[in-house]
PDB file of C-alpha atoms in Angstrom:
ATOM      1  CA  MET U 181      88.665 -23.823 162.517  1.00  0.00           C
ATOM      2  CA  ILE U 182      90.166 -22.512 165.721  1.00  0.00           C
ATOM      3  CA  HIS U 183      87.793 -22.686 168.706  1.00  0.00           C
ATOM      4  CA  ARG U 184      89.639 -20.232 171.018  1.00  0.00           C
ATOM      5  CA  ASP U 185      87.515 -20.996 174.106  1.00  0.00           C
ATOM      6  CA  ILE U 186      88.023 -24.660 174.952  1.00  0.00           C
ATOM      7  CA  LYS U 187      87.148 -25.235 178.606  1.00  0.00           C
ATOM      8  CA  PRO U 188      85.171 -27.850 180.565  1.00  0.00           C
ATOM      9  CA  ASP U 189      81.916 -25.893 180.222  1.00  0.00           C
ATOM     10  CA  ASN U 190      82.230 -26.225 176.443  1.00  0.00           C
ATOM     11  CA  VAL U 191      82.856 -29.983 176.363  1.00  0.00           C
ATOM     12  CA  LEU U 192      79.981 -32.428 176.688  1.00  0.00           C
ATOM     13  CA  LEU U 193      80.588 -36.149 177.164  1.00  0.00           C
ATOM     14  CA  LYS U 194      78.214 -38.344 175.204  1.00  0.00           C
ATOM     15  CA  PRO U 195      78.037 -42.045 176.143  1.00  0.00           C
ATOM     16  CA  ASP U 196      79.168 -44.347 173.375  1.00  0.00           C
ATOM     17  CA  ALA U 197      76.245 -45.772 171.426  1.00  0.00           C
ATOM     18  CA  ALA U 198      77.631 -49.277 171.886  1.00  0.00           C
ATOM     19  CA  GLY U 199      77.329 -48.871 175.646  1.00  0.00           C
ATOM     20  CA  ALA U 200      80.896 -49.994 176.299  1.00  0.00           C
ATOM     21  CA  ARG U 201      82.191 -49.163 179.755  1.00  0.00           C
ATOM     22  CA  LEU U 202      84.030 -45.882 180.053  1.00  0.00           C
ATOM     23  CA  ASN U 203      83.452 -45.002 176.410  1.00  0.00           C
ATOM     24  CA  TYR U 204      82.414 -41.406 176.058  1.00  0.00           C
ATOM     25  CA  ARG U 205      82.730 -39.193 173.048  1.00  0.00           C
ATOM     26  CA  PRO U 206      83.590 -35.555 173.746  1.00  0.00           C
ATOM     27  CA  ILE U 207      81.391 -33.046 171.947  1.00  0.00           C
ATOM     28  CA  LEU U 208      82.797 -29.528 171.659  1.00  0.00           C
ATOM     29  CA  THR U 209      80.179 -26.768 171.983  1.00  0.00           C
ATOM     30  CA  ASP U 210      79.951 -22.946 172.034  1.00  0.00           C
ATOM     31  CA  PHE U 211      81.638 -21.755 168.896  1.00  0.00           C
ATOM     32  CA  GLY U 212      81.003 -18.081 169.706  1.00  0.00           C
ATOM     33  CA  LEU U 213      84.723 -17.204 169.595  1.00  0.00           C
ATOM     34  CA  ALA U 214      85.668 -19.682 166.876  1.00  0.00           C
ATOM     35  CA  LYS U 215      87.284 -18.522 163.662  1.00  0.00           C
ATOM     36  CA  LEU U 216      87.425 -20.268 160.335  1.00  0.00           C
ATOM     37  CA  THR U 217      90.798 -20.183 158.675  1.00  0.00           C
ATOM     38  CA  ALA U 218      91.236 -20.309 154.936  1.00  0.00           C
ATOM     39  CA  SER U 219      93.626 -22.912 153.579  1.00  0.00           C
ATOM     40  CA  SER U 220      96.121 -20.147 152.779  1.00  0.00           C
ATOM     41  CA  GLU U 221      95.781 -18.739 156.273  1.00  0.00           C
ATOM     42  CA  SER U 222      97.533 -20.523 159.121  1.00  0.00           C
ATOM     43  CA  ALA U 223      96.604 -18.337 162.063  1.00  0.00           C
ATOM     44  CA  VAL U 224      94.120 -15.832 163.452  1.00  0.00           C
ATOM     45  CA  THR U 225      95.175 -12.623 165.190  1.00  0.00           C
ATOM     46  CA  GLU U 226      93.051 -10.434 167.467  1.00  0.00           C
ATOM     47  CA  GLN U 227      93.654  -6.908 168.719  1.00  0.00           C
ATOM     48  CA  GLN U 228      93.105  -8.005 172.314  1.00  0.00           C
ATOM     49  CA  PRO U 229      93.129 -11.334 174.156  1.00  0.00           C
ATOM     50  CA  ILE U 230      89.902 -13.320 174.063  1.00  0.00           C
ATOM     51  CA  GLY U 231      88.998 -16.532 175.827  1.00  0.00           C
ATOM     52  CA  THR U 232      88.720 -17.862 179.377  1.00  0.00           C
ATOM     53  CA  TYR U 233      91.841 -16.966 181.379  1.00  0.00           C
ATOM     54  CA  PRO U 234      92.677 -20.322 183.008  1.00  0.00           C
ATOM     55  CA  TYR U 235      92.420 -22.143 179.648  1.00  0.00           C
ATOM     56  CA  MET U 236      94.096 -19.630 177.311  1.00  0.00           C
ATOM     57  CA  SER U 237      97.335 -20.458 175.513  1.00  0.00           C
ATOM     58  CA  PRO U 238     100.364 -18.195 175.981  1.00  0.00           C
ATOM     59  CA  GLU U 239      99.973 -16.758 172.480  1.00  0.00           C
ATOM     60  CA  GLN U 240      96.261 -16.189 173.060  1.00  0.00           C
ATOM     61  CA  CYS U 241      97.024 -14.281 176.287  1.00  0.00           C
ATOM     62  CA  LEU U 242      99.364 -12.030 174.318  1.00  0.00           C
ATOM     63  CA  ALA U 243      96.847 -11.488 171.465  1.00  0.00           C
ATOM     64  CA  GLU U 244      99.331 -13.049 169.057  1.00  0.00           C
ATOM     65  CA  ASP U 245      98.625 -15.348 166.128  1.00  0.00           C
ATOM     66  CA  VAL U 246      96.783 -18.485 167.198  1.00  0.00           C
ATOM     67  CA  ASP U 247      96.367 -21.726 165.311  1.00  0.00           C
ATOM     68  CA  GLN U 248      95.312 -25.266 166.196  1.00  0.00           C
ATOM     69  CA  ARG U 249      98.238 -25.537 168.627  1.00  0.00           C
ATOM     70  CA  SER U 250      96.540 -22.906 170.784  1.00  0.00           C
ATOM     71  CA  ASP U 251      93.469 -25.138 171.060  1.00  0.00           C
ATOM     72  CA  ILE U 252      95.781 -28.079 171.836  1.00  0.00           C
ATOM     73  CA  TYR U 253      97.171 -26.097 174.794  1.00  0.00           C
ATOM     74  CA  SER U 254      93.622 -25.428 176.026  1.00  0.00           C
ATOM     75  CA  ILE U 255      92.713 -29.111 175.714  1.00  0.00           C
ATOM     76  CA  GLY U 256      95.854 -29.863 177.740  1.00  0.00           C
ATOM     77  CA  ILE U 257      94.547 -27.629 180.539  1.00  0.00           C
ATOM     78  CA  VAL U 258      91.138 -29.338 180.332  1.00  0.00           C
ATOM     79  CA  LEU U 259      92.901 -32.720 180.650  1.00  0.00           C
ATOM     80  CA  TYR U 260      95.148 -31.507 183.488  1.00  0.00           C
ATOM     81  CA  GLU U 261      92.304 -30.264 185.692  1.00  0.00           C
ATOM     82  CA  PRO U 262      90.354 -33.509 186.351  1.00  0.00           C
ATOM     83  CA  THR U 263      93.393 -35.788 186.370  1.00  0.00           C
ATOM     84  CA  VAL U 264      95.365 -33.678 188.844  1.00  0.00           C
ATOM     85  CA  GLY U 265      92.356 -32.333 190.742  1.00  0.00           C
ATOM     86  CA  ARG U 266      93.081 -28.645 190.147  1.00  0.00           C
ATOM     87  CA  LEU U 267      94.010 -26.153 187.469  1.00  0.00           C
ATOM     88  CA  PRO U 268      97.723 -25.578 186.874  1.00  0.00           C
ATOM     89  CA  TYR U 269      97.064 -21.831 187.063  1.00  0.00           C
ATOM     90  CA  ASN U 270      93.974 -19.895 188.076  1.00  0.00           C
ATOM     91  CA  PRO U 271      94.418 -16.341 186.796  1.00  0.00           C
ATOM     92  CA  LYS U 272      91.789 -13.760 187.702  1.00  0.00           C
ATOM     93  CA  SER U 273      92.869 -11.110 185.182  1.00  0.00           C
ATOM     94  CA  ILE U 274      94.518 -10.931 181.798  1.00  0.00           C
ATOM     95  CA  ALA U 275      97.727  -9.687 183.474  1.00  0.00           C
ATOM     96  CA  GLU U 276      97.804 -12.809 185.665  1.00  0.00           C
ATOM     97  CA  ALA U 277      96.970 -15.010 182.670  1.00  0.00           C
ATOM     98  CA  VAL U 278      99.906 -13.550 180.739  1.00  0.00           C
ATOM     99  CA  ARG U 279     102.261 -14.106 183.680  1.00  0.00           C
ATOM    100  CA  TYR U 280     101.153 -17.659 184.452  1.00  0.00           C
ATOM    101  CA  HIS U 281     100.798 -18.961 180.908  1.00  0.00           C
ATOM    102  CA  THR U 282     103.907 -17.302 179.479  1.00  0.00           C
ATOM    103  CA  ARG U 283     106.435 -17.318 182.341  1.00  0.00           C
ATOM    104  CA  GLU U 284     105.464 -19.556 185.256  1.00  0.00           C
ATOM    105  CA  PRO U 285     106.651 -23.173 185.085  1.00  0.00           C
ATOM    106  CA  LEU U 286     103.950 -25.791 184.790  1.00  0.00           C
ATOM    107  CA  PRO U 287     103.278 -27.469 188.150  1.00  0.00           C
ATOM    108  CA  LEU U 288     104.021 -31.084 187.252  1.00  0.00           C
ATOM    109  CA  PRO U 289     101.153 -33.460 187.966  1.00  0.00           C
ATOM    110  CA  SER U 290     103.543 -35.924 189.645  1.00  0.00           C
ATOM    111  CA  ALA U 291     104.633 -33.212 192.080  1.00  0.00           C
ATOM    112  CA  LEU U 292     101.024 -32.570 193.086  1.00  0.00           C
ATOM    113  CA  ARG U 293      99.654 -36.088 193.054  1.00  0.00           C
ATOM    114  CA  ALA U 294     101.630 -39.092 194.239  1.00  0.00           C
ATOM    115  CA  GLY U 295     101.607 -41.985 191.820  1.00  0.00           C
ATOM    116  CA  PHE U 296     100.514 -39.895 188.847  1.00  0.00           C
ATOM    117  CA  PRO U 297     101.077 -41.997 185.692  1.00  0.00           C
ATOM    118  CA  SER U 298     104.269 -40.856 183.968  1.00  0.00           C
ATOM    119  CA  ASP U 299     102.888 -41.592 180.494  1.00  0.00           C
ATOM    120  CA  LEU U 300      99.879 -39.352 181.115  1.00  0.00           C
ATOM    121  CA  GLU U 301     102.151 -36.663 182.534  1.00  0.00           C
ATOM    122  CA  SER U 302     104.277 -36.771 179.370  1.00  0.00           C
ATOM    123  CA  VAL U 303     101.216 -36.221 177.178  1.00  0.00           C
ATOM    124  CA  ILE U 304      99.973 -33.331 179.332  1.00  0.00           C
ATOM    125  CA  VAL U 305     103.399 -31.680 179.567  1.00  0.00           C
ATOM    126  CA  LYS U 306     103.854 -31.821 175.798  1.00  0.00           C
ATOM    127  CA  ALA U 307     100.410 -30.291 175.194  1.00  0.00           C
ATOM    128  CA  LEU U 308     101.198 -27.496 177.662  1.00  0.00           C
ATOM    129  CA  GLN U 309     104.544 -26.349 176.325  1.00  0.00           C
ATOM    130  CA  LYS U 310     104.845 -22.550 176.339  1.00  0.00           C
ATOM    131  CA  GLU U 311     106.235 -22.515 172.782  1.00  0.00           C
ATOM    132  CA  PRO U 312     103.724 -23.691 170.150  1.00  0.00           C
ATOM    133  CA  ASN U 313     106.494 -25.399 168.149  1.00  0.00           C
ATOM    134  CA  LYS U 314     107.231 -27.666 171.139  1.00  0.00           C
ATOM    135  CA  ARG U 315     103.587 -28.747 171.555  1.00  0.00           C
ATOM    136  CA  TYR U 316     101.750 -31.351 169.554  1.00  0.00           C
ATOM    137  CA  GLN U 317     101.554 -29.919 166.066  1.00  0.00           C
ATOM    138  CA  THR U 318      98.200 -31.478 165.247  1.00  0.00           C
ATOM    139  CA  ALA U 319      95.193 -32.643 167.200  1.00  0.00           C
ATOM    140  CA  ALA U 320      95.616 -36.035 165.509  1.00  0.00           C
ATOM    141  CA  ASP U 321      99.112 -36.437 167.008  1.00  0.00           C
ATOM    142  CA  PHE U 322      97.806 -35.426 170.437  1.00  0.00           C
ATOM    143  CA  ALA U 323      94.872 -37.848 170.151  1.00  0.00           C
ATOM    144  CA  ALA U 324      97.125 -40.702 168.999  1.00  0.00           C
ATOM    145  CA  ASP U 325      99.421 -40.344 172.024  1.00  0.00           C
ATOM    146  CA  LEU U 326      96.461 -40.026 174.363  1.00  0.00           C
ATOM    147  CA  GLN U 327      94.716 -43.054 172.856  1.00  0.00           C
ATOM    148  CA  SER U 328      97.820 -45.236 173.059  1.00  0.00           C
ATOM    149  CA  MET U 329      98.344 -44.180 176.672  1.00  0.00           C
ATOM    150  CA  LEU U 330      94.691 -44.676 177.667  1.00  0.00           C
ATOM    151  CA  ARG U 331      94.273 -48.204 176.295  1.00  0.00           C
ATOM    152  CA  PRO U 332      96.333 -49.795 179.091  1.00  0.00           C
ATOM    153  CA  ILE U 333      94.452 -47.757 181.726  1.00  0.00           C
ATOM    154  CA  ALA U 334      91.054 -48.922 180.464  1.00  0.00           C
ATOM    155  CA  ASP U 335      92.248 -52.532 180.384  1.00  0.00           C
ATOM    156  CA  SER U 336      93.861 -52.585 183.820  1.00  0.00           C
ATOM    157  CA  GLY U 337      90.757 -52.554 186.007  1.00  0.00           C
ATOM    158  CA  PRO U 338      89.138 -50.121 188.417  1.00  0.00           C
ATOM    159  CA  GLY U 339      92.251 -49.466 190.518  1.00  0.00           C
ATOM    160  CA  ARG U 340      94.174 -48.000 187.614  1.00  0.00           C
ATOM    161  CA  ARG U 341      91.257 -46.003 186.195  1.00  0.00           C
ATOM    162  CA  ALA U 342      90.773 -44.365 189.565  1.00  0.00           C
ATOM    163  CA  CYS U 343      94.088 -42.551 189.172  1.00  0.00           C
ATOM    164  CA  CYS U 344      92.467 -40.343 186.587  1.00  0.00           C
ATOM    165  CA  ALA U 345      89.224 -39.590 188.401  1.00  0.00           C
ATOM    166  CA  ARG U 346      88.601 -36.118 189.748  1.00  0.00           C
ATOM    167  CA  THR U 347      88.973 -35.908 193.514  1.00  0.00           C
TER     168      THR U 347
END
């Protein structure tokens, strides 16, 4: 399944049943634009771009084939926004979305926020590569890198966790 409209409004955070501190499980909602893909089918193509401009992948902006790597890009934008404190791009039209997502360099989190953790920046930058083949190829790979990077943050006390709080 390809969601095609991953954005903060479509992600709910559910507290962990165990009640552990800072343990929330993301729940993805609003599958109105989602497409099921058959096992023989690797991508979905539309005649025109669909989605929410600031969170669309480059290939989605161009109405090209999209696959799970497009959703990975969108999750990267969702991760970028609260950790940096702003969107990397804020297009108001499809023309602006195409320009920003396909041609404009990604504003590096470390350039916008002093002391931004380099390991988190690496994960975000990889998720937001313009070329799908340079991104995480699976959500499992993305999650594994994010999990391994987040463990030290959760264990290092309130000062470190604060680096990732929205300002």
